[in-house]
């Protein structure tokens, strides 16, 4: 059977981890996969996660199955973190999922069970894995205009126009904050205008909130979810704890479905459980219990918010630092969009050929679209990085 297969290409983002690791040059820089890094270039376990894990080791009494929906304490805490009091909680069904990706995959199956012929509209561009992940599940995808790669701004008019032409019932995938890959988010006024079109065209918002707390604050970053929740009958929200809790490899995410009423919510919840059983049966527990321990303990929760704010602050500082270094080393070129972006990513705004030269000649790794993970920048490497970028311009 295997003779019918050909080798699959390396993943555009995850493939960079291995390429960077195998590069012997000591000055190499990894601006590829989206993981947070400290000023020392490390991705440590958060202190608050260590505390919660220790508590778990001391108190957890069983690892028996917990069920297809996962841990109810985790689900309630995540639902509250994302929605707060924006809508009647009895209208929301939340389950635990294996990371944001697992959550997206379950959502795709639910969409297909409900409306096999429906289209899911994704931003152009969007996270490199949105299209294979959702498309691979069998969902039909189309793109809507989102980002102007020359001017480095959101194409809000073109976006509103595209959504205004969508068919009633179409699903629109939106990034709540820290748009991946562009780092450019709609303003609150723009979100309201997007919601106007979504309501008028009777579209179903599907919000991916993978970076809550990385842009402005936990509450501000959930603005879109909370605003839509007050305005639409139905909505899908995929949450992730990979970044804001640093639990990447533990696979912790949530999937919330806002339904028109409690009766509909109960049906949706039963369908989610049935879908989970057919894909991975039950979600992994460890990371979710860690998150639930933190969110349900006032002291741990406060400590987490401090660590989250530190991560957010460092990302912001590194954007400013790189822009300043480039002002000095690449006069005549404008990189001010680095500072206007939020969260982990933004486009440098160079060609794929220049990206390849940065890799080949300087050991600087980034996604082919020139998306950079700003967490890979440090005070120590920023001058080398800016020199390398300037030399390729
Ligand atoms: C990224 O975009 O780099 C992250 O979300 C990691 C991934 O799985 O692609």
mmCIF file of C-alpha atoms and ligand atoms in Angstrom:
data_model
loop_
_atom_site.group_PDB
_atom_site.id
_atom_site.type_symbol
_atom_site.label_atom_id
_atom_site.label_comp_id
_atom_site.label_asym_id
_atom_site.label_seq_id
_atom_site.Cartn_x
_atom_site.Cartn_y
_atom_site.Cartn_z
ATOM 1 C CA UNK A 1 0.000 0.000 0.000
ATOM 2 C CA UNK A 2 2.687 2.499 0.922
ATOM 3 C CA UNK A 3 4.191 2.331 -2.585
ATOM 4 C CA UNK A 4 1.270 4.501 -3.704
ATOM 5 C CA UNK A 5 2.492 7.367 -1.515
ATOM 6 C CA UNK A 6 4.956 10.137 -2.272
ATOM 7 C CA UNK A 7 6.808 12.097 0.392
ATOM 8 C CA UNK A 8 4.738 15.023 1.683
ATOM 9 C CA UNK A 9 6.359 18.476 1.566
ATOM 10 C CA UNK A 10 7.650 19.899 4.857
ATOM 11 C CA UNK A 11 5.169 22.159 6.662
ATOM 12 C CA UNK A 12 5.777 25.820 5.776
ATOM 13 C CA UNK A 13 5.994 26.823 9.441
ATOM 14 C CA UNK A 14 6.962 23.705 11.435
ATOM 15 C CA UNK A 15 9.598 22.734 8.827
ATOM 16 C CA UNK A 16 11.585 25.827 9.853
ATOM 17 C CA UNK A 17 12.140 24.391 13.360
ATOM 18 C CA UNK A 18 14.268 21.563 11.946
ATOM 19 C CA UNK A 19 16.017 23.747 9.358
ATOM 20 C CA UNK A 20 17.020 26.241 12.047
ATOM 21 C CA UNK A 21 18.070 23.492 14.462
ATOM 22 C CA UNK A 22 20.342 21.898 11.852
ATOM 23 C CA UNK A 23 22.029 25.206 10.937
ATOM 24 C CA UNK A 24 25.516 25.184 12.552
ATOM 25 C CA UNK A 25 26.001 28.998 12.422
ATOM 26 C CA UNK A 26 26.046 30.374 16.006
ATOM 27 C CA UNK A 27 24.613 33.733 14.895
ATOM 28 C CA UNK A 28 21.479 32.117 13.351
ATOM 29 C CA UNK A 29 18.109 33.632 14.285
ATOM 30 C CA UNK A 30 14.741 31.859 14.390
ATOM 31 C CA UNK A 31 11.820 34.145 13.507
ATOM 32 C CA UNK A 32 9.723 31.199 12.303
ATOM 33 C CA UNK A 33 7.267 29.193 14.357
ATOM 34 C CA UNK A 34 5.079 31.139 16.778
ATOM 35 C CA UNK A 35 6.449 30.399 20.228
ATOM 36 C CA UNK A 36 7.274 33.060 22.798
ATOM 37 C CA UNK A 37 10.951 33.564 23.634
ATOM 38 C CA UNK A 38 12.635 35.442 26.450
ATOM 39 C CA UNK A 39 15.472 37.950 26.064
ATOM 40 C CA UNK A 40 17.765 34.900 26.345
ATOM 41 C CA UNK A 41 15.996 33.201 23.436
ATOM 42 C CA UNK A 42 14.330 30.549 25.580
ATOM 43 C CA UNK A 43 10.737 29.311 25.770
ATOM 44 C CA UNK A 44 10.479 28.474 29.466
ATOM 45 C CA UNK A 45 7.543 26.930 31.329
ATOM 46 C CA UNK A 46 5.679 29.824 33.010
ATOM 47 C CA UNK A 47 6.320 30.032 36.778
ATOM 48 C CA UNK A 48 2.587 29.885 37.432
ATOM 49 C CA UNK A 49 2.312 26.728 35.319
ATOM 50 C CA UNK A 50 5.065 25.113 37.397
ATOM 51 C CA UNK A 51 3.156 26.006 40.575
ATOM 52 C CA UNK A 52 -0.102 24.569 39.247
ATOM 53 C CA UNK A 53 1.666 21.435 38.029
ATOM 54 C CA UNK A 54 3.209 20.906 41.449
ATOM 55 C CA UNK A 55 -0.199 21.260 43.023
ATOM 56 C CA UNK A 56 -1.544 18.681 40.602
ATOM 57 C CA UNK A 57 1.239 16.208 41.330
ATOM 58 C CA UNK A 58 0.417 16.542 45.029
ATOM 59 C CA UNK A 59 -3.367 16.321 44.781
ATOM 60 C CA UNK A 60 -4.535 14.599 41.597
ATOM 61 C CA UNK A 61 -6.007 11.253 42.536
ATOM 62 C CA UNK A 62 -7.021 9.731 39.250
ATOM 63 C CA UNK A 63 -6.287 9.786 35.574
ATOM 64 C CA UNK A 64 -9.454 7.912 34.612
ATOM 65 C CA UNK A 65 -11.313 9.165 31.514
ATOM 66 C CA UNK A 66 -13.091 12.443 32.072
ATOM 67 C CA UNK A 67 -15.369 12.361 29.003
ATOM 68 C CA UNK A 68 -15.557 13.681 25.460
ATOM 69 C CA UNK A 69 -16.159 17.321 26.503
ATOM 70 C CA UNK A 70 -13.150 17.355 28.831
ATOM 71 C CA UNK A 71 -12.953 19.018 32.220
ATOM 72 C CA UNK A 72 -16.117 21.016 33.107
ATOM 73 C CA UNK A 73 -14.100 23.373 35.351
ATOM 74 C CA UNK A 74 -11.761 24.159 32.468
ATOM 75 C CA UNK A 75 -14.670 24.671 30.080
ATOM 76 C CA UNK A 76 -16.463 27.066 32.431
ATOM 77 C CA UNK A 77 -13.275 29.042 33.106
ATOM 78 C CA UNK A 78 -12.395 29.351 29.410
ATOM 79 C CA UNK A 79 -15.920 30.341 28.490
ATOM 80 C CA UNK A 80 -15.801 33.069 31.106
ATOM 81 C CA UNK A 81 -12.307 34.212 30.065
ATOM 82 C CA UNK A 82 -13.404 34.623 26.460
ATOM 83 C CA UNK A 83 -17.052 35.742 26.718
ATOM 84 C CA UNK A 84 -17.156 37.286 30.214
ATOM 85 C CA UNK A 85 -20.744 38.460 30.775
ATOM 86 C CA UNK A 86 -21.391 39.501 27.168
ATOM 87 C CA UNK A 87 -24.179 36.945 26.668
ATOM 88 C CA UNK A 88 -26.389 34.462 28.540
ATOM 89 C CA UNK A 89 -24.026 31.550 29.349
ATOM 90 C CA UNK A 90 -26.917 29.106 28.884
ATOM 91 C CA UNK A 91 -26.687 29.821 25.177
ATOM 92 C CA UNK A 92 -23.057 28.621 24.965
ATOM 93 C CA UNK A 93 -21.764 25.065 24.651
ATOM 94 C CA UNK A 94 -18.031 24.848 25.450
ATOM 95 C CA UNK A 95 -15.817 21.800 25.173
ATOM 96 C CA UNK A 96 -12.115 21.254 25.790
ATOM 97 C CA UNK A 97 -10.079 20.546 22.662
ATOM 98 C CA UNK A 98 -6.543 19.376 21.832
ATOM 99 C CA UNK A 99 -5.168 22.868 21.179
ATOM 100 C CA UNK A 100 -6.606 25.551 18.948
ATOM 101 C CA UNK A 101 -6.046 23.276 15.956
ATOM 102 C CA UNK A 102 -8.098 20.459 17.495
ATOM 103 C CA UNK A 103 -10.813 22.982 18.246
ATOM 104 C CA UNK A 104 -10.852 24.184 14.618
ATOM 105 C CA UNK A 105 -11.044 20.595 13.415
ATOM 106 C CA UNK A 106 -14.057 19.767 15.598
ATOM 107 C CA UNK A 107 -15.717 23.008 14.496
ATOM 108 C CA UNK A 108 -15.197 21.988 10.855
ATOM 109 C CA UNK A 109 -16.961 18.686 11.500
ATOM 110 C CA UNK A 110 -19.855 20.415 13.203
ATOM 111 C CA UNK A 111 -20.225 22.841 10.299
ATOM 112 C CA UNK A 112 -20.250 19.898 7.881
ATOM 113 C CA UNK A 113 -22.867 18.012 9.922
ATOM 114 C CA UNK A 114 -25.105 21.062 10.052
ATOM 115 C CA UNK A 115 -24.593 22.529 6.567
ATOM 116 C CA UNK A 116 -22.442 20.321 4.274
ATOM 117 C CA UNK A 117 -22.782 22.816 1.407
ATOM 118 C CA UNK A 118 -21.826 25.934 3.364
ATOM 119 C CA UNK A 119 -18.747 28.037 2.534
ATOM 120 C CA UNK A 120 -16.216 29.179 5.109
ATOM 121 C CA UNK A 121 -14.650 32.522 4.206
ATOM 122 C CA UNK A 122 -11.087 33.100 5.418
ATOM 123 C CA UNK A 123 -9.006 36.252 5.360
ATOM 124 C CA UNK A 124 -6.430 36.765 2.619
ATOM 125 C CA UNK A 125 -3.936 36.010 4.039
ATOM 126 C CA UNK A 126 -4.687 33.779 6.995
ATOM 127 C CA UNK A 127 -2.748 31.395 9.263
ATOM 128 C CA UNK A 128 -0.925 29.008 6.911
ATOM 129 C CA UNK A 129 -2.639 25.993 8.492
ATOM 130 C CA UNK A 130 -6.227 27.310 8.427
ATOM 131 C CA UNK A 131 -6.746 26.292 4.820
ATOM 132 C CA UNK A 132 -5.238 22.762 4.935
ATOM 133 C CA UNK A 133 -6.795 22.089 8.326
ATOM 134 C CA UNK A 134 -10.346 23.190 7.501
ATOM 135 C CA UNK A 135 -10.135 22.220 3.835
ATOM 136 C CA UNK A 136 -8.704 18.830 4.779
ATOM 137 C CA UNK A 137 -11.733 18.249 6.980
ATOM 138 C CA UNK A 138 -13.901 18.728 3.894
ATOM 139 C CA UNK A 139 -15.068 22.313 4.294
ATOM 140 C CA UNK A 140 -15.352 24.509 1.186
ATOM 141 C CA UNK A 141 -13.222 27.629 1.581
ATOM 142 C CA UNK A 142 -13.098 31.015 -0.069
ATOM 143 C CA UNK A 143 -11.050 34.077 0.803
ATOM 144 C CA UNK A 144 -12.038 37.653 1.565
ATOM 145 C CA UNK A 145 -9.747 40.675 1.139
ATOM 146 C CA UNK A 146 -7.962 41.574 4.377
ATOM 147 C CA UNK A 147 -4.444 42.934 4.109
ATOM 148 C CA UNK A 148 -2.681 45.368 1.815
ATOM 149 C CA UNK A 149 0.860 44.029 1.567
ATOM 150 C CA UNK A 150 2.206 47.265 0.062
ATOM 151 C CA UNK A 151 0.680 49.779 2.430
ATOM 152 C CA UNK A 152 0.652 47.411 5.441
ATOM 153 C CA UNK A 153 -2.908 48.264 6.437
ATOM 154 C CA UNK A 154 -6.177 46.357 6.635
ATOM 155 C CA UNK A 155 -8.267 46.635 3.467
ATOM 156 C CA UNK A 156 -11.376 47.359 5.483
ATOM 157 C CA UNK A 157 -13.507 48.620 2.581
ATOM 158 C CA UNK A 158 -12.657 45.636 0.383
ATOM 159 C CA UNK A 159 -13.279 43.306 3.325
ATOM 160 C CA UNK A 160 -16.701 44.807 4.062
ATOM 161 C CA UNK A 161 -17.515 44.664 0.373
ATOM 162 C CA UNK A 162 -16.572 40.960 0.125
ATOM 163 C CA UNK A 163 -18.573 40.049 3.226
ATOM 164 C CA UNK A 164 -21.482 42.085 1.893
ATOM 165 C CA UNK A 165 -21.554 39.796 -1.140
ATOM 166 C CA UNK A 166 -21.403 36.541 0.848
ATOM 167 C CA UNK A 167 -24.403 34.213 0.865
ATOM 168 C CA UNK A 168 -26.689 34.098 3.882
ATOM 169 C CA UNK A 169 -25.517 31.320 6.196
ATOM 170 C CA UNK A 170 -21.875 31.471 5.050
ATOM 171 C CA UNK A 171 -19.367 31.168 7.868
ATOM 172 C CA UNK A 172 -16.725 33.916 8.273
ATOM 173 C CA UNK A 173 -13.489 33.007 10.007
ATOM 174 C CA UNK A 174 -12.105 36.032 11.870
ATOM 175 C CA UNK A 175 -9.011 36.433 14.052
ATOM 176 C CA UNK A 176 -10.028 38.036 17.351
ATOM 177 C CA UNK A 177 -6.614 39.653 17.871
ATOM 178 C CA UNK A 178 -2.975 39.419 16.767
ATOM 179 C CA UNK A 179 -3.990 38.482 13.219
ATOM 180 C CA UNK A 180 -1.730 35.674 12.066
ATOM 181 C CA UNK A 181 0.264 36.380 9.877
ATOM 182 C CA UNK A 182 -0.153 40.165 9.492
ATOM 183 C CA UNK A 183 -0.378 41.330 13.127
ATOM 184 C CA UNK A 184 -2.913 43.952 11.986
ATOM 185 C CA UNK A 185 -6.268 43.887 13.772
ATOM 186 C CA UNK A 186 -9.429 45.871 13.050
ATOM 187 C CA UNK A 187 -10.092 48.784 15.422
ATOM 188 C CA UNK A 188 -13.191 48.582 17.632
ATOM 189 C CA UNK A 189 -15.023 50.831 15.148
ATOM 190 C CA UNK A 190 -14.017 48.527 12.309
ATOM 191 C CA UNK A 191 -15.169 45.467 14.274
ATOM 192 C CA UNK A 192 -18.557 47.122 14.695
ATOM 193 C CA UNK A 193 -18.749 47.748 10.949
ATOM 194 C CA UNK A 194 -17.790 44.112 10.275
ATOM 195 C CA UNK A 195 -20.503 42.979 12.709
ATOM 196 C CA UNK A 196 -23.042 45.198 10.913
ATOM 197 C CA UNK A 197 -22.396 43.364 7.646
ATOM 198 C CA UNK A 198 -22.340 39.947 9.334
ATOM 199 C CA UNK A 199 -25.721 40.656 10.941
ATOM 200 C CA UNK A 200 -27.221 42.139 7.795
ATOM 201 C CA UNK A 201 -26.037 39.276 5.548
ATOM 202 C CA UNK A 202 -26.970 36.666 8.194
ATOM 203 C CA UNK A 203 -23.439 35.223 8.224
ATOM 204 C CA UNK A 204 -22.104 33.021 11.009
ATOM 205 C CA UNK A 205 -18.980 34.424 12.703
ATOM 206 C CA UNK A 206 -16.293 31.852 13.477
ATOM 207 C CA UNK A 207 -13.720 33.565 15.657
ATOM 208 C CA UNK A 208 -10.258 32.152 16.230
ATOM 209 C CA UNK A 209 -8.877 33.586 19.472
ATOM 210 C CA UNK A 210 -5.433 32.032 19.743
ATOM 211 C CA UNK A 211 -3.564 34.990 21.283
ATOM 212 C CA UNK A 212 -5.850 36.443 23.958
ATOM 213 C CA UNK A 213 -3.744 38.752 26.129
ATOM 214 C CA UNK A 214 -0.906 39.161 23.589
ATOM 215 C CA UNK A 215 -2.177 42.344 21.906
ATOM 216 C CA UNK A 216 -3.587 44.821 24.454
ATOM 217 C CA UNK A 217 -5.224 43.035 27.428
ATOM 218 C CA UNK A 218 -7.338 39.957 28.125
ATOM 219 C CA UNK A 219 -10.543 42.006 27.869
ATOM 220 C CA UNK A 220 -9.555 44.194 24.907
ATOM 221 C CA UNK A 221 -8.386 41.195 22.923
ATOM 222 C CA UNK A 222 -11.805 39.554 23.371
ATOM 223 C CA UNK A 223 -13.642 42.663 22.147
ATOM 224 C CA UNK A 224 -14.692 41.106 18.836
ATOM 225 C CA UNK A 225 -16.066 37.940 20.479
ATOM 226 C CA UNK A 226 -17.985 39.908 23.087
ATOM 227 C CA UNK A 227 -19.325 42.418 20.584
ATOM 228 C CA UNK A 228 -20.528 39.729 18.186
ATOM 229 C CA UNK A 229 -21.999 37.718 21.083
ATOM 230 C CA UNK A 230 -24.380 40.566 21.795
ATOM 231 C CA UNK A 231 -25.489 40.808 18.186
ATOM 232 C CA UNK A 232 -25.704 37.398 16.505
ATOM 233 C CA UNK A 233 -27.851 34.337 17.165
ATOM 234 C CA UNK A 234 -25.065 31.865 16.432
ATOM 235 C CA UNK A 235 -21.287 31.955 16.595
ATOM 236 C CA UNK A 236 -18.304 29.600 16.768
ATOM 237 C CA UNK A 237 -15.261 30.476 18.898
ATOM 238 C CA UNK A 238 -11.993 28.518 18.926
ATOM 239 C CA UNK A 239 -9.748 29.274 21.894
ATOM 240 C CA UNK A 240 -6.139 28.287 22.503
ATOM 241 C CA UNK A 241 -3.920 28.206 25.593
ATOM 242 C CA UNK A 242 -0.766 27.437 23.619
ATOM 243 C CA UNK A 243 0.546 30.993 23.654
ATOM 244 C CA UNK A 244 -0.980 32.801 26.628
ATOM 245 C CA UNK A 245 -0.208 29.896 28.997
ATOM 246 C CA UNK A 246 2.874 28.723 27.062
ATOM 247 C CA UNK A 247 1.399 25.213 26.934
ATOM 248 C CA UNK A 248 2.205 24.595 23.269
ATOM 249 C CA UNK A 249 3.030 20.904 23.424
ATOM 250 C CA UNK A 250 0.402 20.036 26.013
ATOM 251 C CA UNK A 251 -2.347 20.812 23.476
ATOM 252 C CA UNK A 252 -4.918 22.898 25.324
ATOM 253 C CA UNK A 253 -7.781 24.629 23.562
ATOM 254 C CA UNK A 254 -11.494 25.228 23.795
ATOM 255 C CA UNK A 255 -14.402 25.297 21.405
ATOM 256 C CA UNK A 256 -17.482 27.364 22.201
ATOM 257 C CA UNK A 257 -20.681 27.417 20.209
ATOM 258 C CA UNK A 258 -23.124 30.239 20.813
ATOM 259 C CA UNK A 259 -26.648 29.042 19.970
ATOM 260 C CA UNK A 260 -29.913 30.940 19.637
ATOM 261 C CA UNK A 261 -31.339 29.437 22.842
ATOM 262 C CA UNK A 262 -30.708 26.779 25.458
ATOM 263 C CA UNK A 263 -32.558 24.032 23.581
ATOM 264 C CA UNK A 264 -30.412 24.593 20.484
ATOM 265 C CA UNK A 265 -27.311 24.819 22.653
ATOM 266 C CA UNK A 266 -28.061 21.375 24.143
ATOM 267 C CA UNK A 267 -28.375 19.846 20.677
ATOM 268 C CA UNK A 268 -25.093 21.442 19.580
ATOM 269 C CA UNK A 269 -23.360 20.178 22.741
ATOM 270 C CA UNK A 270 -24.523 16.613 22.051
ATOM 271 C CA UNK A 271 -23.231 16.870 18.477
ATOM 272 C CA UNK A 272 -19.850 18.168 19.636
ATOM 273 C CA UNK A 273 -19.486 15.230 22.002
ATOM 274 C CA UNK A 274 -20.407 12.792 19.271
ATOM 275 C CA UNK A 275 -17.879 14.370 16.855
ATOM 276 C CA UNK A 276 -15.071 14.252 19.430
ATOM 277 C CA UNK A 277 -15.710 10.539 19.990
ATOM 278 C CA UNK A 278 -15.204 9.875 16.274
ATOM 279 C CA UNK A 279 -11.951 11.837 15.982
ATOM 280 C CA UNK A 280 -9.837 11.491 19.153
ATOM 281 C CA UNK A 281 -12.361 10.096 21.639
ATOM 282 C CA UNK A 282 -11.347 12.255 24.606
ATOM 283 C CA UNK A 283 -9.084 15.305 24.852
ATOM 284 C CA UNK A 284 -5.723 15.280 26.682
ATOM 285 C CA UNK A 285 -6.154 16.327 30.298
ATOM 286 C CA UNK A 286 -2.916 17.559 31.829
ATOM 287 C CA UNK A 287 -2.625 21.042 30.326
ATOM 288 C CA UNK A 288 -6.327 21.749 30.696
ATOM 289 C CA UNK A 289 -6.241 20.909 34.410
ATOM 290 C CA UNK A 290 -3.253 23.214 34.763
ATOM 291 C CA UNK A 291 -5.197 26.055 33.110
ATOM 292 C CA UNK A 292 -8.293 25.340 35.155
ATOM 293 C CA UNK A 293 -6.214 25.314 38.363
ATOM 294 C CA UNK A 294 -4.760 28.712 37.465
ATOM 295 C CA UNK A 295 -7.962 30.377 36.313
ATOM 296 C CA UNK A 296 -9.991 29.111 39.284
ATOM 297 C CA UNK A 297 -7.491 30.252 41.937
ATOM 298 C CA UNK A 298 -7.398 34.044 42.492
ATOM 299 C CA UNK A 299 -3.703 34.117 43.455
ATOM 300 C CA UNK A 300 -2.529 31.943 40.581
ATOM 301 C CA UNK A 301 -4.749 33.860 38.192
ATOM 302 C CA UNK A 302 -3.217 37.158 39.302
ATOM 303 C CA UNK A 303 0.297 35.726 38.928
ATOM 304 C CA UNK A 304 -0.566 34.488 35.427
ATOM 305 C CA UNK A 305 -1.779 37.937 34.392
ATOM 306 C CA UNK A 306 1.577 39.398 35.437
ATOM 307 C CA UNK A 307 3.529 36.848 33.389
ATOM 308 C CA UNK A 308 1.201 37.388 30.439
ATOM 309 C CA UNK A 309 1.725 41.147 30.602
ATOM 310 C CA UNK A 310 5.499 40.577 30.627
ATOM 311 C CA UNK A 311 5.295 38.467 27.475
ATOM 312 C CA UNK A 312 3.092 41.075 25.792
ATOM 313 C CA UNK A 313 5.484 43.860 26.789
ATOM 314 C CA UNK A 314 8.515 42.041 25.416
ATOM 315 C CA UNK A 315 6.875 41.462 22.035
ATOM 316 C CA UNK A 316 6.042 45.139 21.824
ATOM 317 C CA UNK A 317 9.567 46.206 22.830
ATOM 318 C CA UNK A 318 11.182 43.995 20.203
ATOM 319 C CA UNK A 319 9.017 45.474 17.429
ATOM 320 C CA UNK A 320 10.129 48.966 18.433
ATOM 321 C CA UNK A 321 13.750 47.864 18.714
ATOM 322 C CA UNK A 322 13.863 46.295 15.253
ATOM 323 C CA UNK A 323 12.134 49.278 13.671
ATOM 324 C CA UNK A 324 14.648 51.633 15.290
ATOM 325 C CA UNK A 325 17.597 49.510 14.185
ATOM 326 C CA UNK A 326 16.239 49.484 10.622
ATOM 327 C CA UNK A 327 15.743 53.256 10.607
ATOM 328 C CA UNK A 328 19.501 53.520 11.179
ATOM 329 C CA UNK A 329 20.625 50.728 8.867
ATOM 330 C CA UNK A 330 18.127 50.918 6.010
ATOM 331 C CA UNK A 331 17.419 54.610 5.465
ATOM 332 C CA UNK A 332 14.789 55.231 2.809
ATOM 333 C CA UNK A 333 12.871 52.104 3.773
ATOM 334 C CA UNK A 334 9.789 52.312 5.956
ATOM 335 C CA UNK A 335 9.301 49.556 8.528
ATOM 336 C CA UNK A 336 6.987 51.546 10.803
ATOM 337 C CA UNK A 337 4.265 48.904 10.321
ATOM 338 C CA UNK A 338 6.314 46.692 12.668
ATOM 339 C CA UNK A 339 5.268 49.022 15.470
ATOM 340 C CA UNK A 340 1.646 49.303 14.348
ATOM 341 C CA UNK A 341 1.194 45.512 14.427
ATOM 342 C CA UNK A 342 0.271 43.609 17.598
ATOM 343 C CA UNK A 343 1.114 40.242 19.098
ATOM 344 C CA UNK A 344 3.689 37.807 17.835
ATOM 345 C CA UNK A 345 3.673 38.256 14.102
ATOM 346 C CA UNK A 346 3.841 40.743 11.280
ATOM 347 C CA UNK A 347 5.190 40.798 7.770
ATOM 348 C CA UNK A 348 8.612 42.238 7.270
ATOM 349 C CA UNK A 349 7.414 43.129 3.785
ATOM 350 C CA UNK A 350 10.226 41.630 1.689
ATOM 351 C CA UNK A 351 10.093 39.192 -1.219
ATOM 352 C CA UNK A 352 10.371 35.417 -0.970
ATOM 353 C CA UNK A 353 13.722 35.685 -2.738
ATOM 354 C CA UNK A 354 14.954 38.067 -0.022
ATOM 355 C CA UNK A 355 13.606 35.701 2.648
ATOM 356 C CA UNK A 356 15.638 32.882 1.080
ATOM 357 C CA UNK A 357 18.775 35.032 0.937
ATOM 358 C CA UNK A 358 18.382 35.912 4.612
ATOM 359 C CA UNK A 359 18.270 32.225 5.387
ATOM 360 C CA UNK A 360 21.119 31.198 3.078
ATOM 361 C CA UNK A 361 23.534 34.068 3.725
ATOM 362 C CA UNK A 362 22.756 35.019 7.324
ATOM 363 C CA UNK A 363 20.961 32.065 8.989
ATOM 364 C CA UNK A 364 17.860 34.200 9.577
ATOM 365 C CA UNK A 365 14.763 32.011 9.400
ATOM 366 C CA UNK A 366 11.216 33.219 8.706
ATOM 367 C CA UNK A 367 8.146 32.002 6.813
ATOM 368 C CA UNK A 368 8.349 32.514 3.010
ATOM 369 C CA UNK A 369 5.710 35.249 3.126
ATOM 370 C CA UNK A 370 8.216 37.250 5.277
ATOM 371 C CA UNK A 371 6.102 36.726 8.389
ATOM 372 C CA UNK A 372 8.344 37.155 11.410
ATOM 373 C CA UNK A 373 7.842 36.014 14.986
ATOM 374 C CA UNK A 374 8.989 39.085 16.894
ATOM 375 C CA UNK A 375 9.734 36.954 19.975
ATOM 376 C CA UNK A 376 12.841 35.725 18.146
ATOM 377 C CA UNK A 377 14.365 39.228 18.330
ATOM 378 C CA UNK A 378 16.629 40.097 21.268
ATOM 379 C CA UNK A 379 18.672 43.137 22.267
ATOM 380 C CA UNK A 380 21.741 41.016 21.423
ATOM 381 C CA UNK A 381 20.732 39.917 17.920
ATOM 382 C CA UNK A 382 18.804 42.971 16.702
ATOM 383 C CA UNK A 383 21.799 44.720 15.133
ATOM 384 C CA UNK A 384 22.928 41.599 13.284
ATOM 385 C CA UNK A 385 19.324 41.082 12.157
ATOM 386 C CA UNK A 386 18.898 44.656 10.940
ATOM 387 C CA UNK A 387 22.269 44.499 9.112
ATOM 388 C CA UNK A 388 21.217 41.273 7.428
ATOM 389 C CA UNK A 389 17.834 42.700 6.390
ATOM 390 C CA UNK A 390 19.432 45.915 5.131
ATOM 391 C CA UNK A 391 21.938 43.931 3.057
ATOM 392 C CA UNK A 392 19.157 42.071 1.251
ATOM 393 C CA UNK A 393 17.064 45.125 0.409
HETATM 394 C C1 LIG B 1 2.370 29.689 14.084
HETATM 395 O O1 LIG B 1 1.571 30.238 13.328
HETATM 396 O O2 LIG B 1 3.596 29.768 13.953
HETATM 397 C C2 LIG B 1 1.859 28.904 15.251
HETATM 398 O O3 LIG B 1 0.487 29.010 15.343
HETATM 399 C C3 LIG B 1 2.349 27.516 15.267
HETATM 400 C C4 LIG B 1 1.740 26.664 14.204
HETATM 401 O O4 LIG B 1 1.259 25.580 14.546
HETATM 402 O O5 LIG B 1 1.752 27.032 13.025
#
